[in-house]
Short mmCIF file of C-alpha atoms in Angstrom, two decimals:
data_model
loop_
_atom_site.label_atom_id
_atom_site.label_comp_id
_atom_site.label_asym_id
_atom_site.label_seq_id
_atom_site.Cartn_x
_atom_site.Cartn_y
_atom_site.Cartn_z
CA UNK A 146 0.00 0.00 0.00
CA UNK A 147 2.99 2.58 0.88
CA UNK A 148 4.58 1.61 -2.63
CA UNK A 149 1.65 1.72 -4.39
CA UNK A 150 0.44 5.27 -2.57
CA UNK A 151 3.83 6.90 -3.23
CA UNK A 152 3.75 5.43 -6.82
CA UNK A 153 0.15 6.63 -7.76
CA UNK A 154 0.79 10.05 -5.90
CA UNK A 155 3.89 10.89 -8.61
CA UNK A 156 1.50 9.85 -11.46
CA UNK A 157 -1.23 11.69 -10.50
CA UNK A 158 1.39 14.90 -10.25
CA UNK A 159 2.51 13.92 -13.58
CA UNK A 160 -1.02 13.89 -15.44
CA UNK A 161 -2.24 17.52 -13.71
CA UNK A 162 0.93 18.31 -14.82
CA UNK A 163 1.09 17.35 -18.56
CA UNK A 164 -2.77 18.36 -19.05
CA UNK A 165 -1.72 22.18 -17.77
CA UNK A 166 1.63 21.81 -19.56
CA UNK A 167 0.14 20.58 -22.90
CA UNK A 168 -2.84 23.38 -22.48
CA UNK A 169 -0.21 26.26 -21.94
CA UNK A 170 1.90 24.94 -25.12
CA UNK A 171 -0.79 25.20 -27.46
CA UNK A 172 -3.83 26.83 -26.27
CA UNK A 173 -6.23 24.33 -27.67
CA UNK A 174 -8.45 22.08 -25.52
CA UNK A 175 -8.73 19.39 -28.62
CA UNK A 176 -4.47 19.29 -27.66
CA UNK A 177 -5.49 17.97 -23.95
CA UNK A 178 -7.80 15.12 -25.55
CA UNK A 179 -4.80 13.89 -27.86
CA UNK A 180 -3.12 13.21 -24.28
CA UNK A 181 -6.22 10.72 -23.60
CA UNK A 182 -5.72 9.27 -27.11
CA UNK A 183 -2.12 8.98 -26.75
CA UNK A 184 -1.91 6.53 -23.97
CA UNK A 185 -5.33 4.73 -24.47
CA UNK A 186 -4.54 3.34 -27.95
CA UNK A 187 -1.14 0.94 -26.67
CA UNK A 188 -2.91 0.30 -23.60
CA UNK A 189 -6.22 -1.28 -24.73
CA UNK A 190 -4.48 -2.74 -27.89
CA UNK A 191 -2.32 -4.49 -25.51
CA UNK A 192 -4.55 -5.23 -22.69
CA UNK A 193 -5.51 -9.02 -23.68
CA UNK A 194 -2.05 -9.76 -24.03
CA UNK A 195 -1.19 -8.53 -20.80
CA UNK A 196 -3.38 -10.21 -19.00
CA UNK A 197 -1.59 -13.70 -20.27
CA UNK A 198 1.46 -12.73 -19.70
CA UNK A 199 0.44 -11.80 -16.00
CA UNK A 200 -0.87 -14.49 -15.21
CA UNK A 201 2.37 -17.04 -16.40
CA UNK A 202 4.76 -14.16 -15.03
CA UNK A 203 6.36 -14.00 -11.33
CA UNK A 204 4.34 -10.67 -10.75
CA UNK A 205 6.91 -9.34 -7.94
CA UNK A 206 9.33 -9.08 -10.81
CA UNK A 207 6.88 -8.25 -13.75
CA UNK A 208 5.60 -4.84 -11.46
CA UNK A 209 8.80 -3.88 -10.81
CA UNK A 210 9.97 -3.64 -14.27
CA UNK A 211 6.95 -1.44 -15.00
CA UNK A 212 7.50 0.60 -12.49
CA UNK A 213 11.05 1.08 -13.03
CA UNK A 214 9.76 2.37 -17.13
CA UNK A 215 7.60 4.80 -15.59
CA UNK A 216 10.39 6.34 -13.55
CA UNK A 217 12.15 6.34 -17.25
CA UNK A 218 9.19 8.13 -18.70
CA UNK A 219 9.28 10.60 -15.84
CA UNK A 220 12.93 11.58 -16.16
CA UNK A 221 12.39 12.03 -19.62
CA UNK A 222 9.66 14.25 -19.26
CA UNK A 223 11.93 16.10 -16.78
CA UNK A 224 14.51 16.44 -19.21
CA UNK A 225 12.05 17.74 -21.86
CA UNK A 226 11.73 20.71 -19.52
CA UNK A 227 14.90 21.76 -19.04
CA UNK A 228 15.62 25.21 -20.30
CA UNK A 229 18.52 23.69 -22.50
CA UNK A 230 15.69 21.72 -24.12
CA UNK A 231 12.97 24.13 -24.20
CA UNK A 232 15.56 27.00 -25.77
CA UNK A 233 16.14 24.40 -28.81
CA UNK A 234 12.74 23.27 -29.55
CA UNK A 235 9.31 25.36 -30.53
CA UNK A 236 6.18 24.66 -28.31
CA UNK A 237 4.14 22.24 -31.09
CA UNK A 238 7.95 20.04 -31.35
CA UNK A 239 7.64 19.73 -27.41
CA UNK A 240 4.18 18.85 -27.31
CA UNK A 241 4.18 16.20 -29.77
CA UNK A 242 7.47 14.53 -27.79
CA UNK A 243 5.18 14.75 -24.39
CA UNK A 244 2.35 12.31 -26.71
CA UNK A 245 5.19 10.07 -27.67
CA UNK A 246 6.15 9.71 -23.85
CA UNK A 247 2.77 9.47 -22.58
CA UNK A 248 2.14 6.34 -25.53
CA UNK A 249 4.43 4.57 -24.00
CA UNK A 250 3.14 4.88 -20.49
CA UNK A 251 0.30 3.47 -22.41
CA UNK A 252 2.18 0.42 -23.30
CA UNK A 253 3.71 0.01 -19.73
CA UNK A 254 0.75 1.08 -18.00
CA UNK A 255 -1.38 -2.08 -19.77
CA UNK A 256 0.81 -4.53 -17.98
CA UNK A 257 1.47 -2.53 -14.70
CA UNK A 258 -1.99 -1.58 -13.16
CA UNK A 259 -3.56 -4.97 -13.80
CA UNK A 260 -0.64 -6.60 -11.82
CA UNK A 261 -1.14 -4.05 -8.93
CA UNK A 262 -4.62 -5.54 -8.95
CA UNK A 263 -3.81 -9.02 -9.11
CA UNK A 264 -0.92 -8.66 -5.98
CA UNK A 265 -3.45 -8.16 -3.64
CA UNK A 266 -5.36 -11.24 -4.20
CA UNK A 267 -1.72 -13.56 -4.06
CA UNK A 268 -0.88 -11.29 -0.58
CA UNK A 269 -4.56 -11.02 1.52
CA UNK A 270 -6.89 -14.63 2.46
CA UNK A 271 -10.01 -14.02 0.28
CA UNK A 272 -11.64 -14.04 4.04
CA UNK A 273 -11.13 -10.42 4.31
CA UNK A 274 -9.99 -9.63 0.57
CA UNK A 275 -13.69 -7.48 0.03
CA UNK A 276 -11.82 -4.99 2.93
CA UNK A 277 -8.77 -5.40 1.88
CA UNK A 278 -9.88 -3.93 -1.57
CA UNK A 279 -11.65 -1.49 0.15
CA UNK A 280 -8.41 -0.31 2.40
CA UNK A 281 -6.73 -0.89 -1.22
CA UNK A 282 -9.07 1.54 -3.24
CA UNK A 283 -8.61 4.01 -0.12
CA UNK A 284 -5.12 4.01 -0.14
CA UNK A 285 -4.94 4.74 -4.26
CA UNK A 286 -7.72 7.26 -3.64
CA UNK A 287 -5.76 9.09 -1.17
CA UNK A 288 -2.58 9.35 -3.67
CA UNK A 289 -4.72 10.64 -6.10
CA UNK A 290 -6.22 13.29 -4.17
CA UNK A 291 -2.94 14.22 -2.85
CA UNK A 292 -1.28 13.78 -6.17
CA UNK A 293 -3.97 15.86 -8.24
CA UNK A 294 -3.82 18.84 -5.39
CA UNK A 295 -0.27 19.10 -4.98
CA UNK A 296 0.45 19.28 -8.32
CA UNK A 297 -1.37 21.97 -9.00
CA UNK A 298 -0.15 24.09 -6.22
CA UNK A 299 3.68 23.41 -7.07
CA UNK A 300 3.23 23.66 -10.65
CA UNK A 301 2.33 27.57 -9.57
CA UNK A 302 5.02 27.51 -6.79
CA UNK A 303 8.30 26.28 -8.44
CA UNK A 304 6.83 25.94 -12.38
CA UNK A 305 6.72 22.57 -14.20
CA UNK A 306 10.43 21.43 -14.31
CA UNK A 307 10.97 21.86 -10.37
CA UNK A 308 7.12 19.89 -10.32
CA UNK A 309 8.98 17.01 -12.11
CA UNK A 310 11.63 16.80 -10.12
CA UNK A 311 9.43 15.95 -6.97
CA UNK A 312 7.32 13.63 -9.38
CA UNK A 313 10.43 11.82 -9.91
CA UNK A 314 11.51 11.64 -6.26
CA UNK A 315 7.84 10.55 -5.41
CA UNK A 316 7.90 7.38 -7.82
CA UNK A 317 11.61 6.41 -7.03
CA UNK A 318 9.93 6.46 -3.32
CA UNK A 319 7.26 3.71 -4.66
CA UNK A 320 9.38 1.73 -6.05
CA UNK A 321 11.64 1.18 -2.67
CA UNK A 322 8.69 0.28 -1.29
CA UNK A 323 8.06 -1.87 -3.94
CA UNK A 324 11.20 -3.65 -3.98
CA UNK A 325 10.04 -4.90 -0.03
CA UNK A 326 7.65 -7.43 -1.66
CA UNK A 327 8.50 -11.21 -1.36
CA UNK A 328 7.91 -12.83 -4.72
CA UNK A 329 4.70 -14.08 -5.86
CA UNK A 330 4.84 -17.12 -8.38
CA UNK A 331 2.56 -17.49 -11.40
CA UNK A 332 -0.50 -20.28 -10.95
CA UNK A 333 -0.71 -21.14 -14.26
CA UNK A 334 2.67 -23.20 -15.95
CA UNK A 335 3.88 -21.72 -19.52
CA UNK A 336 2.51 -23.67 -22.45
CA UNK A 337 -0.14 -24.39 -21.01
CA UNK A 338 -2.33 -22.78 -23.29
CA UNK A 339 -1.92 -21.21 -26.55
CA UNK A 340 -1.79 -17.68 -26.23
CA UNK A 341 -5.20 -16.83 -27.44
CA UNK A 342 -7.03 -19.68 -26.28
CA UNK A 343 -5.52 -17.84 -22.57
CA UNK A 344 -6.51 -14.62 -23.62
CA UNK A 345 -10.23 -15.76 -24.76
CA UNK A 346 -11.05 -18.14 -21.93
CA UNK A 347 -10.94 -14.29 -19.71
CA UNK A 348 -12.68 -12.71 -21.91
CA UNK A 349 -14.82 -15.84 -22.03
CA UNK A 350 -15.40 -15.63 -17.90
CA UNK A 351 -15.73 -11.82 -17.85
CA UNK A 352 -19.32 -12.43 -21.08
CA UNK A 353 -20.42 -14.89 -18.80
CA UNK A 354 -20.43 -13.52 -15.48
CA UNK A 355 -23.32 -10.91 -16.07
CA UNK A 356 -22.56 -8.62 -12.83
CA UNK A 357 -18.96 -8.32 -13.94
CA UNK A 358 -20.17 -7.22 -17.89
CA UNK A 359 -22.79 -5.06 -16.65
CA UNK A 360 -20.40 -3.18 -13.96
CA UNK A 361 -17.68 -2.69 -16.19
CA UNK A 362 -19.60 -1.55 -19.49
CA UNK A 363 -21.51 1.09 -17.26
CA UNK A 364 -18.26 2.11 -16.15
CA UNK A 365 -17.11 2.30 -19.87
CA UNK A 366 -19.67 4.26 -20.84
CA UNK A 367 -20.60 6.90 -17.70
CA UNK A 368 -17.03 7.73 -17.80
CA UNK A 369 -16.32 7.76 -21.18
CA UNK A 370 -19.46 10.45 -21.58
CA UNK A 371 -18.75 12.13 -17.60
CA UNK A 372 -14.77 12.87 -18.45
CA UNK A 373 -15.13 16.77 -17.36
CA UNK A 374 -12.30 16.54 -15.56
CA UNK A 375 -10.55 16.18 -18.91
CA UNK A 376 -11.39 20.02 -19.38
CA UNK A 377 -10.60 21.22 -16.43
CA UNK A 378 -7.52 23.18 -17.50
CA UNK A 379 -9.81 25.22 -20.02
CA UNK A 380 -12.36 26.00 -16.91
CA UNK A 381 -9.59 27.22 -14.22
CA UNK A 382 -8.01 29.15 -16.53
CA UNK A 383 -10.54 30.81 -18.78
CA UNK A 384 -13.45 30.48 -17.32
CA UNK A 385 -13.37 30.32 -13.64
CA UNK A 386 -9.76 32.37 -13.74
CA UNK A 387 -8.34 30.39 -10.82
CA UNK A 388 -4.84 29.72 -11.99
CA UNK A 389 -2.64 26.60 -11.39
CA UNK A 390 -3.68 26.49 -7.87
CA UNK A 391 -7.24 26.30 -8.65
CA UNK A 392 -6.49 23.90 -11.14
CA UNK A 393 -4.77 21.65 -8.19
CA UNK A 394 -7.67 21.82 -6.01
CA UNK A 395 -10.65 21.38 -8.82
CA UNK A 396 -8.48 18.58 -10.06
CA UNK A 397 -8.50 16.88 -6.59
CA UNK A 398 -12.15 17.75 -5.73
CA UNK A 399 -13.61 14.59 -7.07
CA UNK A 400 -10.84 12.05 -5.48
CA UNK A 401 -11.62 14.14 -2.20
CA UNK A 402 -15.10 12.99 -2.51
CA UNK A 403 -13.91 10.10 -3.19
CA UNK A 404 -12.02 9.33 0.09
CA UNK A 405 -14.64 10.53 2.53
CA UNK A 406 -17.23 7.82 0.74
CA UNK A 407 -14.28 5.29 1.01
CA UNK A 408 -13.75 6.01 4.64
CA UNK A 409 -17.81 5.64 5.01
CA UNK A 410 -17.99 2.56 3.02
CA UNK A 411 -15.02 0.51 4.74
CA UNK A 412 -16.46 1.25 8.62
CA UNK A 413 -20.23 1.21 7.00
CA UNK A 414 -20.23 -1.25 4.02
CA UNK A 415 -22.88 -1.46 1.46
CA UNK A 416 -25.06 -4.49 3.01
CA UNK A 417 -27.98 -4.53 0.33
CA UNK A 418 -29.24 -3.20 -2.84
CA UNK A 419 -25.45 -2.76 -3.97
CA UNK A 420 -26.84 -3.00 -7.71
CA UNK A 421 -29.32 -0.35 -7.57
CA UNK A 422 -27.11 1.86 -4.94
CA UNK A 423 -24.48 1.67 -8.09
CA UNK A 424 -27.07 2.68 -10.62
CA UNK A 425 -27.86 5.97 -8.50
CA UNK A 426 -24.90 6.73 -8.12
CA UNK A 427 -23.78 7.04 -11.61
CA UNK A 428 -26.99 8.63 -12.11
CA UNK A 429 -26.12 11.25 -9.36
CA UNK A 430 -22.58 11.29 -11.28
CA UNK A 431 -23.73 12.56 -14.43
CA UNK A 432 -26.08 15.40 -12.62
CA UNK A 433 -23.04 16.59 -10.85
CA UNK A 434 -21.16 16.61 -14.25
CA UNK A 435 -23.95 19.07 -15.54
CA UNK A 436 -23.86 21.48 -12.54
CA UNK A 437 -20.06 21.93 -13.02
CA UNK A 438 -20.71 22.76 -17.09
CA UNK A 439 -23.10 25.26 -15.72
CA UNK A 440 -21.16 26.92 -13.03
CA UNK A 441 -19.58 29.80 -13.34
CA UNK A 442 -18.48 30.23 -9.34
CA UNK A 443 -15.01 28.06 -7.83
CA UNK A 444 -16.93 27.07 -5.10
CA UNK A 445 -20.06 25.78 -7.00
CA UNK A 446 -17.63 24.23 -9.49
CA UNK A 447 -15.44 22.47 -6.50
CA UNK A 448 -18.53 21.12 -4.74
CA UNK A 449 -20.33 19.91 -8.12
CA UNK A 450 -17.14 17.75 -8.44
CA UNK A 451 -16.51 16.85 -5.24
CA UNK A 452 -20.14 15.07 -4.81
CA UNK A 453 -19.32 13.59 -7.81
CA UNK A 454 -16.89 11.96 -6.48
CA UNK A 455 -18.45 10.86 -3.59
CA UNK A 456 -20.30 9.26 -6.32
CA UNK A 457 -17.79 7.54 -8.43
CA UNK A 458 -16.55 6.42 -5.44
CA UNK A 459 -19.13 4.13 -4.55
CA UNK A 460 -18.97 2.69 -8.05
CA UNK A 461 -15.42 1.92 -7.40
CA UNK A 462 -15.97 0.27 -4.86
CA UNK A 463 -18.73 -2.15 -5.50
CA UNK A 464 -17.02 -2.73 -8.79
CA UNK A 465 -13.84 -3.46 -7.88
CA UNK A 466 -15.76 -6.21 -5.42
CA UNK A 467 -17.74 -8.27 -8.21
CA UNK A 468 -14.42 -8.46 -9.44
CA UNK A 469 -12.26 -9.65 -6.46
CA UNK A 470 -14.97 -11.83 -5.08
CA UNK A 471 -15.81 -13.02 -8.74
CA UNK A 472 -12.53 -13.75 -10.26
CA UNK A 473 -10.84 -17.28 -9.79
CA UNK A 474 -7.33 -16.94 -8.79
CA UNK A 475 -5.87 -18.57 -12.17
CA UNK A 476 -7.55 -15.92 -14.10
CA UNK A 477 -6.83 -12.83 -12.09
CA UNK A 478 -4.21 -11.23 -14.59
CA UNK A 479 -6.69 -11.66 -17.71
CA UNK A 480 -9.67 -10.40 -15.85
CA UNK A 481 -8.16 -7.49 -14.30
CA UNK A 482 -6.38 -6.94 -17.83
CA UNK A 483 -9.90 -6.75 -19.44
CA UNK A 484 -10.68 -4.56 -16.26
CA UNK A 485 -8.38 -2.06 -17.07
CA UNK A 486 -8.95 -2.19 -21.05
CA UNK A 487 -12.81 -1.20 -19.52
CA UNK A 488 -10.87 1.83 -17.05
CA UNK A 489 -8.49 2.51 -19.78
CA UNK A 490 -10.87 2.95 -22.39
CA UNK A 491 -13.29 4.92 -20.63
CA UNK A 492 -11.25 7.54 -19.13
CA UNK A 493 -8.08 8.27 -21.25
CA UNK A 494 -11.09 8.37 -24.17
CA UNK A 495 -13.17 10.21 -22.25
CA UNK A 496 -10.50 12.53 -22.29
CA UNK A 497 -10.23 12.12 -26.14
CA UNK A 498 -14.24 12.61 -26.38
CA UNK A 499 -14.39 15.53 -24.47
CA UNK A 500 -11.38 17.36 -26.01
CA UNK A 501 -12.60 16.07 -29.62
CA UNK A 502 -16.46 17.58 -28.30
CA UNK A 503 -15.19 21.30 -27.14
CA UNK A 504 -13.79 21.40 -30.37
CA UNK A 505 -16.93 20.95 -32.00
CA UNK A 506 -19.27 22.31 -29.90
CA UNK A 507 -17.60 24.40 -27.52
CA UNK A 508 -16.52 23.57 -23.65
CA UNK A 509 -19.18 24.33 -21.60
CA UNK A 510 -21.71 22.25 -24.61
CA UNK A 511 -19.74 19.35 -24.78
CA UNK A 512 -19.32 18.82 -20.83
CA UNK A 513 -23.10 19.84 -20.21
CA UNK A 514 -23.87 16.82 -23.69
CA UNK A 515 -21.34 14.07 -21.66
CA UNK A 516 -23.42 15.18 -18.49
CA UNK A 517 -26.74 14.22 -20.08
CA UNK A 518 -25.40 11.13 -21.96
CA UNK A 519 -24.04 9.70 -18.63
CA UNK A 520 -27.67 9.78 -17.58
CA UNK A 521 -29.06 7.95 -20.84
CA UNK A 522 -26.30 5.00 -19.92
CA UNK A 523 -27.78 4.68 -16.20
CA UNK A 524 -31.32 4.49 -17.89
CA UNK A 525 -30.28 2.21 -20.60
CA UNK A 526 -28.59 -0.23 -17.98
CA UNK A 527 -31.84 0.22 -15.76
CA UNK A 528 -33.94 -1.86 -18.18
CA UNK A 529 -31.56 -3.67 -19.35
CA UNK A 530 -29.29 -4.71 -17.50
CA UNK A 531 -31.68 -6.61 -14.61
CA UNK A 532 -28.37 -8.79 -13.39
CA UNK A 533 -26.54 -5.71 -12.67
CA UNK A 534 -29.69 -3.25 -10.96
CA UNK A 535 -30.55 -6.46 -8.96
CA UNK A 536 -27.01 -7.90 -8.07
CA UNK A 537 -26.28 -8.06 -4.28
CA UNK A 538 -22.84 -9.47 -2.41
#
């Protein structure tokens, strides 16, 4: 939890940062959606595979080494931002290196944050694993909060470069946590299977299990319609005129949210009705997204987002527990690959939707249209999706 906290908290830094950074280099907000596009394209084309390889692979070993890339990625960014650098190269030449970097987060990050997932299952007894993803969920919640406010406040402190430096320090932390972990063998023997007959029996298991479709493809799609936070940049600086700071603390709203649910949920857990419960709350999710569109005060704006993710975070939760409490152990890599092809499609294009829709319709349209569609999804899934509005655990 301490790796993973100090590991999540530098990334977090790292995306406020490249959103503001990429937003000040070209003034565009369609710029901030080609981030989204950049690292969602290797890691959902790469996602299946993953998952196999995750499964056969010593996973100790396997999240170290993607770990250790994203501290690459990092330093390169940090080098990127070096006066030296920035004196050679024109601001469209340094944006377009930042998408190159980010796509191959992308690739790393398709093998990385499934294996995070599937550690916790090989270290907790599945007698308290629905708490210990709770605690877990908590514990990356509270990096991201941290990560997302932070950021923005030193970005307007000591500027981006001195920002990256700390990023770096922050995810060098992580991984000497990291490095603490005893190893943690693969349950399934290389060979075994063909390659895709691997990769299809999870996608198989995730069809089949109806709760575990139905949670992730709302996900998928409330996300992939709610991603305000995608625009963000545009609305501290233009519209609500709040600066970096502001951007920090709007950024973090919605993982604030998201901690005090967390905290409710893991001393007061959902007992009943967690199907429907998750239905309202994207509902609620999508109403909140609307109210921010609308706003045109900080403080209407920050509490709009952080209900919202008071929101999200009780779909978090109840889906990341079909899928503990659903998923054999053989199969945990694959399923939590397809998992994250779900989390990586929805938000990084979110972020791709909602920068390609304020270029076509303007900001404020295009985050009030995601707003609205968020709610068709929950109404959609209401009548049709009976496993999922009726599912208790």
């Amino acid at each position: 939890m301490l790796g993973r906290f100090f590991f999540i908290m530098g990334l977090r830094m790292m995306g406020t940062l490249v959103g503001w950074w990429v937003y000040e280099l070209t003034n565009a907000p369609f710029a901030i959606g080609i981030i989204g596009l950049s690292e969602v394209v290797p890691a959902v084309s790469l996602s299946l595979y993953a998952g196999h390889v995750i499964d056969l692979s010593e996973k100790r070993k396997l999240l170290l080494k993607g770990t250790l890339f994203y501290l690459l990625f990092v330093l390169l960014l940090l080098l990127l931002s070096s006066k030296l650098i920035t004196a050679q190269l024109s601001n469209n030449y340094i944006a377009i290196i930042i998408y190159l970097i980010i796509f191959c987060t992308g690739v790393t990050r398709a093998f990385t944050g499934p294996t995070f997932h599937s550690v916790i299952a090989a270290i907790v007894p599945r007698n308290i694993l629905q708490n210990a993803t709770t605690w877990n969920q908590g514990s990356w919640l509270s990096a991201s909060v941290t990560g997302h406010a932070v950021g923005g406040i030193l970005i307007g402190l000591l500027g981006i470069h001195s920002t990256l430096f700390i990023i770096f320090s922050l995810v060098l932390l992580g991984i000497l946590f990291l490095f603490r972990l005893t190893p943690k063998p693969a349950l399934n023997e290389p060979g075994e299977k063909k390659t895709w007959d691997s990769v299809k029996e999870g996608l198989r298991f995730v069809i089949s299990t109806k709760e575990v479709l139905g949670a992730l493809s709302l996900d998928l799609f409330a996300v992939l319609f709610g991603g305000a936070v995608a625009m963000i940049p545009v609305y501290a600086r233009d519209i609500l005129k709040v600066g970096a700071e502001g951007f920090g603390w709007l950024n973090a709203a919605s993982d604030i949210g998201s901690i005090i649910i967390i905290i409710t949920l893991t001393l007061h857990p959902l007992r009943t009705s967690q199907g429907r419960k998750l239905l309202f709350a994207v509902a609620g999710f999508g109403i909140c997204i609307i109210t921010f569109a609308l706003s045109q005060s900080f403080w209407i704006s920050f509490a709009a987002l952080l209900v919202s993710g008071i929101l999200d975070g009780i779909s978090v939760v109840v889906r990341g527990t079909i899928l503990q409490l659903n998923t054999p152990n053989h199969m945990r890599g694959r399923v939590m690959s397809v998992n994250s092809m779900f989390i990586n499609s929805s938000n990084e294009l979110g972020q791709f939707e909602s920068g390609l829709a304020a270029r076509l319709m303007g900001v404020v349209p295009s985050v009030v249209f995601g707003g609205s569609m968020t709610l068709l999804v929950v109404v959609i899934t209401w009548f049709k999706g009976k496993k999922l509005r009726d599912m208790e655990y």
